[in-house]
Amino acid sequence: MPTIYETIRADIVVAMKARNSAVTLSLRTADAAIQRASLDQSKPIDDALALATLRKAVKNLADAKVEFAKGGRTDLIEANDIEIKLLEKYLPQGLDSAKLEALIVEVIAETGALTKKEMGKVIGALKKRPEAGLIDFGAASKIVQAKLP
């Protein structure tokens, strides 16, 4: 089974042959970001690196979309929506809120965290879990804060 990065590279070729410049540009940008992350971190390109880079790109696009909305730039909002949908095809579905909450309760029990001061311990343990690639840590942080007194 090809890696996420290999799939993106293959899709760049397909988009180029189809002369779809918008898709080609978006995928080339993602490809360059993954390569840059690999060089910056001195790590080989693997699925974890590609996923982290794609998630960061989607988050940046979503943040830019908010700013474009403030400026009334509907053309750029639409372009960002298209690019976000394109990149999200390569991201796995995250954990739903019920599964995430159950996982957090389990990790809180494992770490023995009792107060919000120990929140870092819980988040650190979550990052070491095999499901870490599927976790939205922003949502996880809010749930942990709600669970710890």
C-alpha positions as semicolon CSV with decimal commas, in nm:
position;residue;x (nm);y (nm);z (nm)
1;M;0,000;0,000;0,000
2;P;0,148;0,336;-0,097
3;T;0,221;0,597;0,165
4;I;0,028;0,923;0,183
5;Y;0,323;1,106;0,032
6;E;0,347;0,860;-0,258
7;T;-0,026;0,900;-0,319
8;I;0,010;1,278;-0,331
9;R;0,300;1,250;-0,575
10;A;0,099;1,016;-0,799
11;D;-0,201;1,250;-0,785
12;I;0,021;1,541;-0,892
13;V;0,107;1,350;-1,210
14;V;-0,262;1,270;-1,271
15;A;-0,360;1,635;-1,220
16;M;-0,082;1,752;-1,452
17;K;-0,195;1,513;-1,725
18;A;-0,554;1,633;-1,680
19;R;-0,424;1,993;-1,701
20;N;-0,598;2,077;-1,375
21;S;-0,380;2,365;-1,262
22;A;-0,565;2,436;-0,935
23;V;-0,528;2,078;-0,810
24;T;-0,170;2,059;-0,935
25;L;-0,077;2,379;-0,752
26;S;-0,241;2,268;-0,426
27;L;-0,078;1,925;-0,433
28;R;0,263;2,067;-0,526
29;T;0,235;2,309;-0,235
30;A;0,155;2,018;-0,001
31;D;0,443;1,816;-0,150
32;A;0,686;2,104;-0,093
33;A;0,562;2,151;0,265
34;I;0,616;1,782;0,340
35;Q;0,967;1,790;0,192
36;R;1,048;2,108;0,386
37;A;0,923;1,951;0,711
38;S;1,139;1,647;0,641
39;L;1,448;1,864;0,595
40;D;1,370;2,089;0,893
41;Q;1,322;1,794;1,128
42;S;1,597;1,580;0,971
43;K;1,351;1,293;0,944
44;P;1,266;1,070;0,651
45;I;0,926;1,126;0,493
46;D;0,677;0,885;0,645
47;D;0,301;0,884;0,702
48;A;0,329;1,051;1,043
49;L;0,528;1,344;0,903
50;A;0,298;1,375;0,601
51;L;-0,013;1,368;0,819
52;A;0,123;1,627;1,060
53;T;0,220;1,854;0,771
54;L;-0,117;1,815;0,598
55;R;-0,304;1,885;0,923
56;K;-0,097;2,199;0,972
57;A;-0,169;2,309;0,614
58;V;-0,544;2,254;0,658
59;K;-0,538;2,447;0,987
60;N;-0,349;2,735;0,823
61;L;-0,597;2,742;0,536
62;A;-0,889;2,745;0,780
63;D;-0,728;3,032;0,973
64;A;-0,670;3,222;0,648
65;K;-1,034;3,164;0,553
66;V;-1,145;3,343;0,872
67;E;-0,923;3,639;0,786
68;F;-1,054;3,646;0,428
69;A;-1,408;3,651;0,565
70;K;-1,320;3,954;0,779
71;G;-1,189;4,125;0,466
72;G;-1,490;4,027;0,254
73;R;-1,283;3,827;0,003
74;T;-1,534;3,562;-0,106
75;D;-1,318;3,460;-0,402
76;L;-1,032;3,363;-0,172
77;I;-1,270;3,192;0,071
78;E;-1,399;2,969;-0,210
79;A;-1,045;2,890;-0,325
80;N;-0,947;2,796;0,032
81;D;-1,256;2,576;0,070
82;I;-1,161;2,385;-0,244
83;E;-0,802;2,341;-0,126
84;I;-0,911;2,230;0,223
85;K;-1,145;1,967;0,073
86;L;-0,865;1,846;-0,154
87;L;-0,614;1,808;0,130
88;E;-0,868;1,650;0,367
89;K;-0,898;1,358;0,124
90;Y;-0,551;1,251;0,236
91;L;-0,624;1,279;0,609
92;P;-0,778;0,988;0,799
93;Q;-1,105;1,044;0,980
94;G;-1,037;1,155;1,336
95;L;-1,188;1,005;1,647
96;D;-1,546;1,110;1,711
97;S;-1,616;1,298;2,032
98;A;-1,752;0,994;2,220
99;K;-1,444;0,782;2,143
100;L;-1,214;1,073;2,221
101;E;-1,384;1,132;2,555
102;A;-1,363;0,761;2,643
103;L;-0,992;0,758;2,554
104;I;-0,930;1,066;2,767
105;V;-1,109;0,913;3,066
106;E;-0,892;0,602;3,024
107;V;-0,571;0,808;3,004
108;I;-0,669;1,017;3,308
109;A;-0,716;0,694;3,504
110;E;-0,380;0,557;3,381
111;T;-0,187;0,873;3,468
112;G;-0,368;0,930;3,796
113;A;-0,419;1,298;3,716
114;L;-0,641;1,471;3,971
115;T;-0,620;1,842;3,892
116;K;-0,584;2,074;3,593
117;K;-0,222;2,125;3,694
118;E;-0,158;1,769;3,572
119;M;-0,318;1,832;3,234
120;G;0,022;1,824;3,061
121;K;0,077;1,471;3,188
122;V;-0,255;1,361;3,033
123;I;-0,189;1,531;2,697
124;G;0,164;1,384;2,690
125;A;0,024;1,037;2,749
126;L;-0,233;1,092;2,472
127;K;0,046;1,186;2,230
128;K;0,219;0,854;2,301
129;R;-0,093;0,649;2,222
130;P;-0,120;0,465;1,888
131;E;-0,434;0,668;1,813
132;A;-0,241;0,997;1,845
133;G;-0,254;1,056;1,470
134;L;-0,633;1,061;1,482
135;I;-0,670;1,293;1,781
136;D;-0,765;1,659;1,751
137;F;-0,560;1,791;2,042
138;G;-0,750;2,119;2,056
139;A;-1,072;1,931;2,129
140;A;-0,885;1,690;2,357
141;S;-0,751;1,980;2,562
142;K;-1,102;2,116;2,618
143;I;-1,231;1,773;2,723
144;V;-0,939;1,721;2,963
145;Q;-1,003;2,063;3,118
146;A;-1,369;1,972;3,165
147;K;-1,284;1,634;3,322
148;L;-1,021;1,760;3,566
149;P;-1,132;1,982;3,857
